[in-house]
XYZ file of C-alpha atoms in Angstrom:
760
model
C -0.160 0.085 -0.075
C 1.506 3.267 -1.010
C 1.332 6.291 1.304
C -1.777 8.513 0.976
C -1.169 10.873 -2.153
C -0.606 14.698 -1.748
C -1.389 17.426 -4.012
C 0.585 20.838 -4.075
C 0.224 24.217 -5.996
C 2.394 27.088 -6.100
C 1.113 30.525 -5.576
C 2.423 33.749 -7.296
C 4.645 34.489 -4.096
C 6.399 30.995 -4.882
C 5.003 29.874 -1.555
C 4.145 26.020 -1.650
C 0.877 24.882 -0.249
C 0.353 21.154 0.134
C -2.935 19.305 1.144
C -2.578 15.788 2.341
C -5.218 13.548 0.922
C -6.992 11.494 3.775
C -6.059 7.815 3.647
C -8.667 5.678 2.331
C -10.557 3.735 5.227
C -10.824 -0.051 5.233
C -14.123 -2.045 5.114
C -15.277 -5.753 5.278
C -17.340 -6.855 2.200
C -17.947 -10.417 2.037
C -14.831 -12.417 2.565
C -12.471 -9.544 1.566
C -11.305 -6.139 2.872
C -11.653 -3.196 0.569
C -10.309 0.425 0.713
C -12.872 3.196 0.437
C -11.426 3.941 -3.280
C -12.604 0.239 -4.381
C -9.325 -1.804 -4.050
C -8.894 -4.855 -2.313
C -6.672 -4.632 0.726
C -4.005 -7.221 1.568
C -2.219 -6.792 4.901
C 1.582 -6.559 5.245
C 1.621 -6.043 8.920
C 3.940 -5.965 11.979
C 3.146 -6.481 15.697
C 3.958 -3.264 17.465
C 4.133 -3.097 21.298
C 7.179 -1.099 22.301
C 5.872 -0.759 25.904
C 3.240 -2.770 27.822
C 0.815 0.211 28.074
C 0.522 2.243 24.959
C 3.001 2.457 22.180
C 1.037 5.076 20.319
C 1.687 8.430 22.492
C 5.354 9.318 21.522
C 4.936 11.093 18.099
C 8.570 11.523 17.434
C 9.218 7.617 17.920
C 6.187 6.733 15.830
C 7.595 9.010 13.022
C 10.909 7.371 13.032
C 9.413 3.816 13.086
C 6.948 4.634 10.331
C 9.579 5.940 8.126
C 11.427 2.562 8.755
C 8.420 0.570 8.090
C 8.076 2.085 4.742
C 11.279 0.848 3.986
C 10.281 -2.586 5.001
C 7.095 -2.574 2.904
C 4.672 -2.613 5.879
C 1.129 -1.172 5.632
C -0.223 -2.242 8.935
C 0.647 -2.551 12.636
C -1.068 -4.439 15.232
C -1.297 -2.953 18.647
C -2.311 -5.073 21.768
C -2.602 -2.465 24.561
C -3.659 0.994 24.467
C -4.553 3.708 26.974
C -7.868 5.249 25.483
C -7.323 8.442 27.863
C -4.174 9.465 26.055
C -3.614 11.617 22.972
C -3.052 9.566 19.850
C -3.231 12.247 17.276
C 0.374 12.617 16.635
C 1.287 8.820 16.207
C -1.830 8.183 14.136
C -1.083 11.005 11.808
C 2.428 9.799 11.411
C 1.257 6.426 10.475
C -1.423 7.591 8.105
C 1.218 9.769 6.190
C 3.249 6.507 5.766
C 0.151 4.686 4.463
C 0.005 2.529 7.478
C -3.065 1.307 9.216
C -3.823 0.139 12.859
C -5.355 -3.026 13.926
C -5.985 -2.596 17.720
C -7.142 -4.865 20.349
C -9.928 -3.486 22.751
C -9.169 -5.469 25.575
C -6.276 -5.145 28.159
C -4.753 -7.518 30.773
C -7.447 -6.629 33.438
C -10.493 -6.689 30.954
C -9.580 -9.627 28.625
C -12.123 -12.613 28.629
C -10.693 -15.417 30.573
C -10.538 -19.018 29.386
C -11.255 -20.965 32.444
C -13.560 -18.619 34.212
C -15.307 -16.518 31.154
C -17.366 -13.548 31.718
C -18.872 -10.667 29.832
C -19.489 -7.863 32.077
C -20.378 -4.022 32.422
C -16.684 -3.413 33.350
C -15.323 -5.045 30.173
C -17.912 -3.431 27.988
C -17.092 0.080 29.195
C -13.601 -0.483 28.738
C -13.858 -1.932 25.246
C -15.956 1.124 24.319
C -13.462 3.465 25.626
C -10.947 2.282 23.270
C -13.285 2.123 20.177
C -14.389 5.808 21.029
C -10.833 7.005 21.008
C -9.678 5.406 17.865
C -12.719 5.114 15.640
C -12.133 8.758 14.747
C -8.809 7.889 12.714
C -9.246 6.896 9.119
C -6.309 4.568 9.457
C -7.958 2.595 12.223
C -8.758 -0.574 10.342
C -10.354 -2.901 12.735
C -11.050 -4.097 16.276
C -10.142 -7.296 18.011
C -12.334 -8.308 20.754
C -10.067 -10.849 22.114
C -6.647 -12.478 21.437
C -6.098 -16.297 22.074
C -8.991 -16.682 24.658
C -9.327 -20.164 23.822
C -6.097 -22.419 23.763
C -7.566 -25.725 24.145
C -10.711 -27.450 23.305
C -11.346 -27.996 26.978
C -12.169 -24.277 27.277
C -14.553 -24.118 24.320
C -17.135 -23.155 26.914
C -15.555 -19.525 26.536
C -16.383 -19.168 23.012
C -20.036 -17.709 23.422
C -18.472 -14.800 25.701
C -16.158 -13.860 22.631
C -19.224 -13.914 20.330
C -21.197 -11.917 22.926
C -18.404 -9.321 22.940
C -18.557 -9.101 19.190
C -22.258 -8.737 19.285
C -22.521 -5.827 21.742
C -19.416 -4.073 20.377
C -20.834 -4.140 17.115
C -24.240 -2.907 18.572
C -22.251 -0.019 20.423
C -20.484 0.978 17.221
C -23.833 1.149 15.228
C -25.668 3.007 18.087
C -22.903 5.784 18.182
C -23.197 6.046 14.155
C -19.476 5.294 13.931
C -17.697 4.071 10.712
C -18.382 0.332 10.417
C -14.949 -0.472 11.422
C -14.697 -4.440 11.385
C -14.909 -6.142 14.712
C -13.610 -9.588 15.157
C -11.425 -12.047 16.900
C -7.650 -13.311 17.075
C -7.470 -16.813 17.609
C -4.808 -19.357 18.729
C -4.052 -21.805 16.042
C -5.200 -25.004 18.140
C -5.830 -28.137 16.034
C -8.429 -29.242 18.602
C -10.412 -26.050 17.860
C -10.335 -26.361 13.879
C -12.572 -25.504 12.328
C -15.113 -25.260 14.990
C -14.175 -21.969 16.492
C -13.938 -20.189 13.249
C -17.352 -21.579 12.017
C -19.071 -20.812 15.350
C -18.195 -17.112 15.285
C -19.308 -16.796 11.767
C -22.406 -18.882 11.900
C -26.126 -18.301 12.513
C -29.089 -16.525 11.117
C -28.723 -13.426 13.306
C -26.110 -10.985 11.351
C -25.861 -8.854 14.605
C -24.230 -11.815 16.302
C -21.609 -12.788 13.898
C -18.066 -11.940 13.641
C -16.969 -9.528 10.920
C -13.657 -11.044 10.292
C -11.565 -14.088 11.704
C -7.694 -14.364 12.215
C -5.378 -16.688 13.418
C -1.899 -16.631 15.197
C 0.044 -19.202 13.322
C 3.723 -20.263 14.024
C 3.616 -23.453 12.013
C 5.805 -22.526 8.914
C 9.317 -22.771 10.473
C 12.449 -22.233 8.161
C 12.247 -23.021 4.514
C 8.921 -25.268 4.871
C 6.237 -25.794 2.475
C 2.648 -25.203 1.966
C 1.857 -28.856 2.634
C 4.612 -29.485 5.003
C 3.686 -26.467 7.321
C 0.112 -27.472 7.712
C -0.986 -24.547 5.667
C -2.895 -26.473 3.195
C -5.091 -27.621 5.925
C -5.663 -23.944 6.903
C -6.511 -23.230 3.411
C -8.877 -26.102 3.222
C -10.920 -24.766 6.329
C -11.038 -21.376 4.773
C -12.707 -22.387 1.352
C -15.852 -20.725 1.325
C -15.907 -18.695 4.584
C -18.011 -15.837 4.619
C -16.013 -13.106 6.388
C -12.259 -12.088 5.837
C -9.586 -14.228 6.961
C -6.002 -13.273 7.854
C -2.926 -14.325 9.855
C -2.756 -12.075 12.906
C 0.641 -13.414 14.012
C 3.347 -15.410 12.286
C 7.136 -15.586 12.262
C 8.327 -18.848 13.730
C 11.695 -18.527 15.032
C 12.872 -22.014 16.038
C 14.780 -22.283 12.649
C 17.141 -19.411 12.195
C 17.361 -17.245 10.308
C 13.859 -16.557 9.749
C 13.271 -16.664 6.045
C 9.513 -15.633 6.021
C 8.829 -17.863 2.945
C 5.315 -18.298 4.255
C 4.389 -14.887 3.003
C 4.692 -16.129 -0.584
C 1.835 -18.655 0.136
C -0.440 -16.198 2.002
C 0.144 -13.490 -0.312
C 0.496 -15.665 -3.513
C -1.806 -17.740 -5.574
C -2.184 -20.497 -3.193
C -4.060 -18.406 -0.561
C -4.609 -14.902 -1.715
C -8.100 -15.735 -2.976
C -9.136 -16.588 0.632
C -6.735 -14.823 2.959
C -6.151 -11.131 3.485
C -2.514 -11.303 4.286
C -0.478 -11.511 7.610
C 0.995 -9.817 10.450
C 4.497 -10.696 11.375
C 5.495 -10.783 15.119
C 7.291 -8.623 16.047
C 8.712 -5.062 15.527
C 11.215 -4.654 18.575
C 13.722 -6.869 19.460
C 13.072 -8.263 23.267
C 14.062 -11.160 25.293
C 12.045 -13.441 23.246
C 14.019 -12.814 20.081
C 11.199 -12.209 17.720
C 12.542 -8.744 16.731
C 13.108 -7.226 13.441
C 14.705 -4.098 14.678
C 16.522 -2.564 17.755
C 16.974 0.800 19.233
C 20.644 0.417 19.968
C 22.762 -1.813 21.992
C 21.439 -3.372 25.146
C 21.788 -1.568 28.287
C 21.630 -2.380 32.116
C 17.804 -1.954 33.150
C 18.685 -0.901 36.423
C 20.428 2.013 35.185
C 18.110 2.734 32.276
C 14.571 1.856 33.925
C 12.993 2.565 30.391
C 14.864 -0.253 28.782
C 12.603 -3.599 29.771
C 14.822 -6.588 29.806
C 17.916 -4.588 28.803
C 16.318 -3.640 25.335
C 15.928 0.210 24.867
C 12.294 0.991 23.922
C 12.816 4.204 21.928
C 15.400 5.738 19.535
C 16.348 5.343 16.113
C 15.703 1.814 14.718
C 18.454 -0.347 13.452
C 17.468 -3.465 11.685
C 18.057 -7.043 12.984
C 19.962 -8.909 10.140
C 19.223 -10.932 8.315
C 15.512 -11.122 9.355
C 14.631 -7.502 8.413
C 16.120 -8.121 5.172
C 14.475 -11.601 4.534
C 11.099 -10.091 5.292
C 11.765 -7.017 3.130
C 12.642 -9.245 0.148
C 9.691 -11.426 0.494
C 7.226 -8.389 0.750
C 8.932 -6.748 -2.227
C 7.891 -9.581 -4.851
C 4.478 -9.805 -3.393
C 1.962 -7.545 -4.598
C -1.548 -9.277 -5.173
C -4.123 -7.037 -6.766
C -7.099 -9.234 -5.905
C -10.497 -7.977 -7.252
C -12.095 -4.410 -7.576
C -14.988 -3.797 -5.273
C -17.169 -2.883 -8.090
C -16.702 -6.233 -9.624
C -16.970 -8.132 -6.389
C -19.955 -6.599 -4.810
C -22.560 -8.630 -6.538
C -21.170 -11.919 -5.238
C -20.184 -10.621 -1.944
C -23.105 -11.958 -0.055
C -21.871 -15.358 1.219
C -23.632 -18.149 3.108
C -22.538 -18.530 6.800
C -21.070 -21.916 7.726
C -23.082 -24.352 9.522
C -22.758 -24.042 13.185
C -20.659 -27.024 14.601
C -22.259 -29.440 16.858
C -21.172 -30.051 20.360
C -19.312 -33.270 21.304
C -18.727 -34.844 24.786
C -15.158 -34.745 24.591
C -14.123 -31.631 22.682
C -16.116 -28.816 21.380
C -18.799 -28.483 24.021
C -20.645 -25.362 22.811
C -24.420 -25.656 22.048
C -24.876 -23.431 19.012
C -28.732 -23.081 19.535
C -28.340 -21.713 22.999
C -28.535 -17.977 23.473
C -25.421 -15.941 23.911
C -24.513 -14.604 27.248
C -26.015 -11.235 28.180
C -24.056 -8.464 30.161
C -23.320 -10.084 33.515
C -23.528 -13.549 32.802
C -20.806 -16.147 33.710
C -20.232 -19.571 33.104
C -21.903 -22.456 34.905
C -19.304 -24.774 35.137
C -21.700 -27.433 36.453
C -23.356 -27.390 33.281
C -20.792 -27.025 30.604
C -20.772 -30.605 29.673
C -24.143 -30.249 28.521
C -23.637 -27.486 26.079
C -21.914 -24.384 27.591
C -24.763 -23.382 29.646
C -24.483 -19.993 31.430
C -26.229 -18.593 34.698
C -26.745 -14.935 35.525
C -24.654 -13.319 38.213
C -24.278 -9.938 39.500
C -22.172 -7.724 37.262
C -18.637 -7.320 38.438
C -15.185 -6.229 37.223
C -13.104 -8.245 34.845
C -10.508 -10.379 36.582
C -6.911 -9.869 35.953
C -5.086 -11.822 33.291
C -2.379 -14.293 33.527
C 0.022 -15.321 30.536
C 0.418 -18.976 29.410
C 1.859 -21.192 26.730
C 0.773 -24.267 25.028
C 2.273 -27.568 24.678
C 2.216 -30.942 23.007
C 0.714 -34.339 23.736
C 2.554 -37.650 24.311
C 1.877 -41.507 24.248
C 1.202 -43.392 27.530
C 3.824 -45.445 29.594
C 4.891 -46.252 32.858
C 3.448 -48.192 35.731
C 0.091 -46.469 36.213
C -1.595 -45.720 39.519
C -4.481 -48.438 39.691
C -5.166 -51.409 41.638
C -3.438 -50.388 44.719
C -5.594 -47.948 46.998
C -8.645 -50.022 46.697
C -10.704 -47.914 49.076
C -10.084 -45.062 46.856
C -10.858 -46.727 43.581
C -14.546 -45.827 43.384
C -13.755 -42.075 44.184
C -10.924 -42.196 41.512
C -13.290 -43.613 38.661
C -15.858 -40.981 39.624
C -13.491 -38.181 39.025
C -12.269 -39.946 35.543
C -15.816 -40.075 34.501
C -16.118 -36.332 34.498
C -14.212 -33.305 32.724
C -11.709 -31.714 34.909
C -13.095 -28.861 36.773
C -9.935 -26.777 36.307
C -9.013 -26.817 32.565
C -5.421 -25.925 32.041
C -4.104 -23.287 29.362
C -0.261 -23.579 28.818
C 0.157 -20.859 26.424
C 1.383 -17.288 26.697
C -0.434 -14.464 25.292
C 1.089 -13.564 22.201
C 2.109 -10.121 23.257
C 4.061 -11.659 26.025
C 5.379 -14.684 24.216
C 8.482 -16.586 25.525
C 11.032 -18.290 23.346
C 10.649 -21.820 22.354
C 14.051 -23.602 22.509
C 13.144 -26.703 20.584
C 11.647 -27.093 17.210
C 8.294 -28.622 16.702
C 7.883 -31.112 13.899
C 6.086 -29.585 11.096
C 3.176 -31.835 11.533
C 3.048 -31.905 15.212
C -0.604 -31.691 16.640
C -0.653 -29.386 19.818
C -2.894 -30.654 22.613
C -3.896 -29.412 26.140
C -1.595 -30.104 29.056
C -4.209 -32.070 30.735
C -5.367 -34.693 28.609
C -8.546 -36.496 29.748
C -7.237 -39.053 32.231
C -7.700 -42.631 30.869
C -5.600 -45.765 31.062
C -3.951 -48.162 28.849
C -4.812 -51.792 28.020
C -1.818 -53.014 30.169
C -2.783 -51.253 33.237
C -4.878 -52.799 36.097
C -7.786 -50.222 35.370
C -11.239 -51.437 34.449
C -11.199 -52.932 30.736
C -12.183 -50.163 27.960
C -10.291 -47.230 29.543
C -7.413 -46.044 27.218
C -4.686 -43.489 28.558
C -3.384 -40.798 26.367
C -0.498 -39.451 28.247
C -0.823 -35.715 29.140
C 1.868 -33.180 28.216
C 1.999 -32.125 31.910
C 3.380 -35.184 33.683
C 3.008 -35.967 37.372
C 5.723 -38.300 38.688
C 5.574 -39.748 42.181
C 8.382 -42.060 43.129
C 7.220 -44.615 45.605
C 8.234 -48.098 46.023
C 5.146 -49.369 47.922
C 1.701 -48.329 48.880
C 0.572 -46.835 52.324
C -2.137 -44.568 53.718
C -0.027 -41.383 52.913
C 0.553 -42.373 49.298
C -3.335 -42.940 49.047
C -3.793 -39.469 50.389
C -1.521 -37.873 48.030
C -3.147 -39.734 45.207
C -6.704 -38.700 46.396
C -5.807 -35.118 46.343
C -4.413 -35.240 42.710
C -7.814 -36.870 41.673
C -9.902 -34.301 43.405
C -8.103 -31.581 41.957
C -8.044 -33.040 38.139
C -4.291 -33.414 37.896
C -3.137 -35.557 35.069
C -2.926 -39.446 35.817
C -0.002 -39.887 38.131
C 2.679 -42.211 37.184
C 4.253 -44.322 40.078
C 8.157 -44.488 39.658
C 9.851 -47.649 40.945
C 6.663 -48.981 42.304
C 7.267 -52.465 43.700
C 10.839 -52.231 43.449
C 13.186 -53.654 46.031
C 16.388 -51.490 46.962
C 18.755 -54.056 48.533
C 21.265 -54.334 45.611
C 24.798 -53.045 45.292
C 24.621 -50.945 42.302
C 22.816 -47.601 41.767
C 19.785 -48.694 43.928
C 21.423 -48.668 47.227
C 18.490 -47.278 48.827
C 15.050 -45.855 47.581
C 16.044 -42.198 47.986
C 19.096 -42.656 45.695
C 17.213 -45.265 43.445
C 14.326 -42.622 42.586
C 17.073 -40.670 40.757
C 17.575 -43.233 38.375
C 14.001 -44.136 38.070
C 12.814 -40.576 37.423
C 15.803 -40.029 34.755
C 14.847 -43.371 32.985
C 11.282 -42.128 32.541
C 12.285 -38.825 31.285
C 14.735 -40.420 28.821
C 11.909 -42.502 27.362
C 11.014 -40.487 24.104
C 7.850 -42.807 23.848
C 6.415 -41.457 26.923
C 7.557 -37.646 27.095
C 8.588 -34.761 24.798
C 11.341 -32.388 25.615
C 8.952 -29.456 25.603
C 6.456 -31.306 28.003
C 6.130 -30.002 31.718
C 6.826 -32.575 34.508
C 6.119 -32.110 38.257
C 8.137 -34.718 40.445
C 6.830 -34.943 44.124
C 7.390 -37.172 47.101
C 4.781 -39.812 47.441
C 4.568 -39.776 51.175
C 4.325 -36.501 52.477
C 2.655 -34.210 50.022
C -0.910 -33.361 49.580
C -2.308 -31.124 46.747
C -4.487 -28.149 47.636
C -4.408 -26.086 44.544
C -5.510 -27.122 41.052
C -2.836 -27.643 38.141
C -3.916 -24.244 36.399
C -2.794 -22.481 39.736
C 0.492 -24.516 39.758
C 1.436 -23.868 36.038
C 0.654 -20.036 36.558
C 2.809 -19.836 39.609
C 5.430 -21.892 37.995
C 5.679 -19.135 35.367
C 5.634 -16.328 37.777
C 8.450 -17.636 39.844
C 10.468 -18.387 36.864
C 9.966 -14.793 35.382
C 10.966 -13.557 38.924
C 14.199 -15.795 39.245
C 15.437 -14.882 35.799
C 14.961 -11.279 36.354
C 17.141 -11.690 39.547
C 19.660 -13.685 37.721
C 19.956 -10.841 34.904
C 20.465 -8.164 37.358
C 22.940 -10.179 39.515
C 25.154 -11.836 36.626
C 24.235 -9.486 33.545
C 24.180 -10.495 30.062
C 26.444 -11.679 27.412
C 26.975 -12.402 23.647
C 25.768 -15.784 22.663
C 24.415 -17.474 19.589
C 21.057 -19.428 19.105
C 22.625 -22.466 20.788
C 23.731 -20.691 23.908
C 27.669 -20.386 22.949
C 29.492 -17.427 22.706
C 28.502 -15.369 19.572
C 26.753 -12.410 18.280
C 23.348 -12.477 20.213
C 22.921 -10.541 23.298
C 21.164 -12.476 26.048
C 21.009 -13.254 29.754
C 24.313 -15.112 31.110
C 22.087 -17.480 33.074
C 18.653 -18.434 32.877
C 16.503 -20.745 35.022
C 13.840 -23.164 34.108
C 13.677 -25.782 36.791
C 12.338 -25.227 40.257
C 12.919 -27.098 43.316
C 11.154 -26.983 46.648
C 12.614 -24.694 49.403
C 13.914 -25.822 52.813
C 14.516 -23.649 55.889
C 17.340 -25.936 56.961
C 20.368 -27.106 55.037
C 20.734 -31.001 55.486
C 22.093 -33.456 55.284
C 24.969 -31.898 53.806
C 27.717 -30.353 55.944
C 27.502 -26.510 56.948
C 30.653 -25.950 55.032
C 29.498 -27.561 51.843
C 28.577 -25.485 48.876
C 25.122 -27.058 49.303
C 24.847 -24.906 52.496
C 27.328 -22.192 52.474
C 27.112 -21.028 48.728
C 23.224 -20.853 48.521
C 21.890 -17.310 47.747
C 19.754 -15.510 50.623
C 15.940 -15.673 50.288
C 14.226 -12.878 48.190
C 11.805 -12.471 51.085
C 11.954 -9.614 53.497
C 14.700 -9.890 56.127
C 12.404 -9.550 58.841
C 9.482 -11.623 57.383
C 9.263 -13.668 60.682
C 10.131 -10.914 62.875
C 13.435 -10.537 65.046
C 14.296 -14.133 64.930
C 14.321 -14.185 61.092
C 17.161 -16.302 59.986
C 18.325 -16.907 63.780
C 16.254 -19.654 64.736
C 18.471 -22.852 65.179
C 15.292 -25.116 64.939
C 14.546 -23.487 61.445
C 10.967 -22.240 62.246
C 11.763 -18.663 61.797
C 14.374 -19.065 59.048
C 13.621 -17.880 55.433
C 13.453 -21.070 53.165
C 16.590 -21.017 50.752
C 17.972 -24.256 50.776
C 17.153 -27.065 48.299
C 14.360 -29.665 49.106
C 14.387 -32.512 46.618
C 10.606 -33.427 47.390
C 9.205 -31.110 44.732
C 10.848 -30.555 41.126
C 9.202 -28.888 38.286
C 10.130 -27.687 34.848
C 10.307 -28.575 31.124
C 11.200 -32.335 30.568
C 14.385 -31.368 28.544
C 15.984 -29.436 31.583
C 14.568 -31.641 34.359
C 16.025 -34.545 32.646
C 19.317 -32.753 32.461
C 19.475 -32.159 36.191
C 18.818 -35.831 36.874
C 21.299 -36.857 34.371
C 24.103 -35.115 36.482
C 22.614 -36.539 39.693
C 22.768 -39.958 38.176
C 26.259 -39.460 37.207
C 27.046 -38.557 40.896
C 25.305 -41.664 42.273
C 27.060 -44.067 39.666
C 30.508 -42.643 38.945
C 31.159 -40.665 42.245
C 29.216 -42.888 44.649
C 27.515 -39.891 45.949
C 24.198 -41.705 46.614
C 24.690 -43.067 50.076
C 22.850 -40.310 51.647
C 19.910 -40.174 49.281
C 18.809 -37.825 46.621
C 18.475 -34.858 48.845
C 22.292 -34.833 49.444
C 22.937 -35.213 45.716
C 20.613 -32.341 44.466
C 21.663 -30.151 47.216
C 25.230 -30.725 46.192
C 24.577 -29.908 42.751
C 22.820 -26.626 43.384
C 25.612 -25.710 45.685
C 28.332 -26.312 43.133
C 26.310 -24.491 40.454
C 25.898 -21.352 42.702
C 29.460 -21.598 44.093
C 30.897 -21.555 40.428
C 28.509 -18.703 39.374
C 29.429 -16.690 42.311
C 33.363 -17.049 41.877
C 33.020 -16.133 38.367
C 31.066 -13.194 39.106
C 33.456 -11.723 41.791
C 36.422 -12.496 39.548
C 35.118 -9.978 36.847
C 34.122 -7.345 39.473
C 35.707 -3.815 39.232
C 37.615 -2.495 42.211
C 34.536 -0.398 42.977
C 32.404 -3.391 42.817
C 34.662 -5.434 45.188
C 34.671 -2.413 47.500
C 30.862 -2.295 47.618
C 30.576 -6.134 47.993
C 32.995 -5.844 51.019
C 31.102 -2.974 52.639
C 27.587 -4.700 51.991
C 28.934 -7.921 53.826
C 30.369 -5.965 56.638
C 26.883 -4.236 57.231
C 25.030 -7.475 56.829
C 23.483 -6.530 53.467
C 25.166 -8.710 50.806
C 23.274 -10.861 48.464
C 26.149 -13.426 48.600
C 26.787 -15.755 51.460
C 30.261 -16.423 50.042
C 31.144 -12.571 50.787
C 31.399 -13.572 54.424
C 32.459 -17.417 54.039
C 36.167 -17.962 53.930
C 35.773 -21.843 54.175
C 35.097 -22.511 50.516
C 36.660 -19.569 48.689
C 39.798 -21.364 47.835
C 37.699 -24.004 45.850
C 38.846 -24.130 42.044
C 36.209 -23.060 39.402
C 35.745 -26.087 37.054
C 35.994 -24.991 33.393
C 32.820 -25.282 31.419
C 30.533 -25.566 34.691
C 27.967 -22.824 34.968
């Protein structure tokens, strides 16, 4: 799309007067977008969210970015979060002058529709309306999204009516205010379990007032130099045939195969898809820690010094391109200029038949398309979702705060399953198995907060919810006819025999709808002379063997390992997953601030990409006492102080010999959680210590605590060795005043240990 044309005339006094022509507006007609001058519009867009609140209030920055986007060949930006009370005139004019349209989300973190507890209330309506009021006045506002990736698994399909209700009410609000008919629709996660039910549901029905005016997908399937068939795009095209409203890709840009080639643009904007798809938005403009960026605003800085530089990346300045990604996308777009059809030639055939509404199924899409959409203030009746997504009226309230999440893939069954042992609980267990989990889990980050994926997915890999429906395989002791499909959130419980405490642990997992637990080492006797010198050391190898079986687990799966005899669950898995991500983000922020960043390539080796020196993905339980290791061992002496307040337990904090008032900071091996790939690596090192170094006599607690202590010691000694004189003086002063973050600053016992090359 070329910038808006301008006309100039010269007066007799040789003064030049120029009048900038208004940028053509965008409308949806049938299954296509058209400009007000009658041309079909194809999207060449960029996700643009420089800061979390609103990137459209700094006019000078918008002008700099708009010029760079013109060079790239972009004609659209997508913005996820805006402040409707701010002044956007300068930025909107800057992008309009560059021929760039705005695709804007109406929701924000506090107001977005939640997948597990969906609601559509007056607070949300008012917030959405405020954004529409602000941006409808700009000609280059192209469309509005009512939601982004609300549904990320088939298990939360009961949230779909709330998305459709938001479309209905925002269309009604727009028309009641006599605003321009800016299209209103939805941006969906590309979830195979929701294809094509969700897109058809939002566009189906006889009532035009309720149907979406466009549908878009966030698609990350085309990685590297893939193909139309190999990427799965052919399946997307198949589902798009005959669709009655415009379709486009609202996010794309897979980064697991570097460099990004963006060859999917030739499919989307070429003859294979351009007749049914209206283009794509590439994720994203600015380089962040997730490594999706096309430009940077200078080199990385210390965010503690430059507080505006989130995660060390400056958020303003003159854009410099990220090579070769920027050039690859520019080259692709330069060769792709679909013309489509003229509005005058298309309008007679623009009326298209809506798709048939999808029928509900007991184990997947559970929405009753014949049921009335929720009205303002209605929330989901979770007890009735299995019979068609029923809703019941509740008092109108404020929207709940959002939490980001990410998707994962399914696995096949394996392991010795938990059946045939706590017979008194079998009836209770089967009762839970016969119903849908009360707490559906979503493991998918909102696209504007996406974290990097480190392992490529196979091109045809089917994504599935973390919590697959708990069934059992034919070789287990479960009743005949039950089939187990292994979840991609694995719960492992090392337990060699049954007792009442194990049964209590299992009952709590069933009650809260955790994935089917797998017992590790069940029935095994630990009386040999090999690695299994005791059950506490033996469970290291048992868990490692399970995580090494590629038939049972995938590297990107999540695993939770717990002790079987002293753990009861009190919170559902959705909370467990959310808190895991929160803790990981906080831990990585502390690591970056303490140890800084370094240049590295995509494999984590020294190279050209700036990234944090250390990152954390695995969480262990925390203990208030260090045991059974000696106090001078790194397992005790090198462990960082707790991030809790220094007086959190009063004047006895950290001074209680019995530990009751100590801040927990030492490792407890009774709980381990993280991605399978990384947890397996930890268990591999532990296995080597048991088998080769004979360190397992005191059990897994000793082994894992020793690994943790050695890691922290190596990191801290390396940090101190690179400190400046001023930094060393500050460290000494902080230690003298009792304020140092490093126990090693005041501990001379282990300071003479040698740093092992390669250990981090």
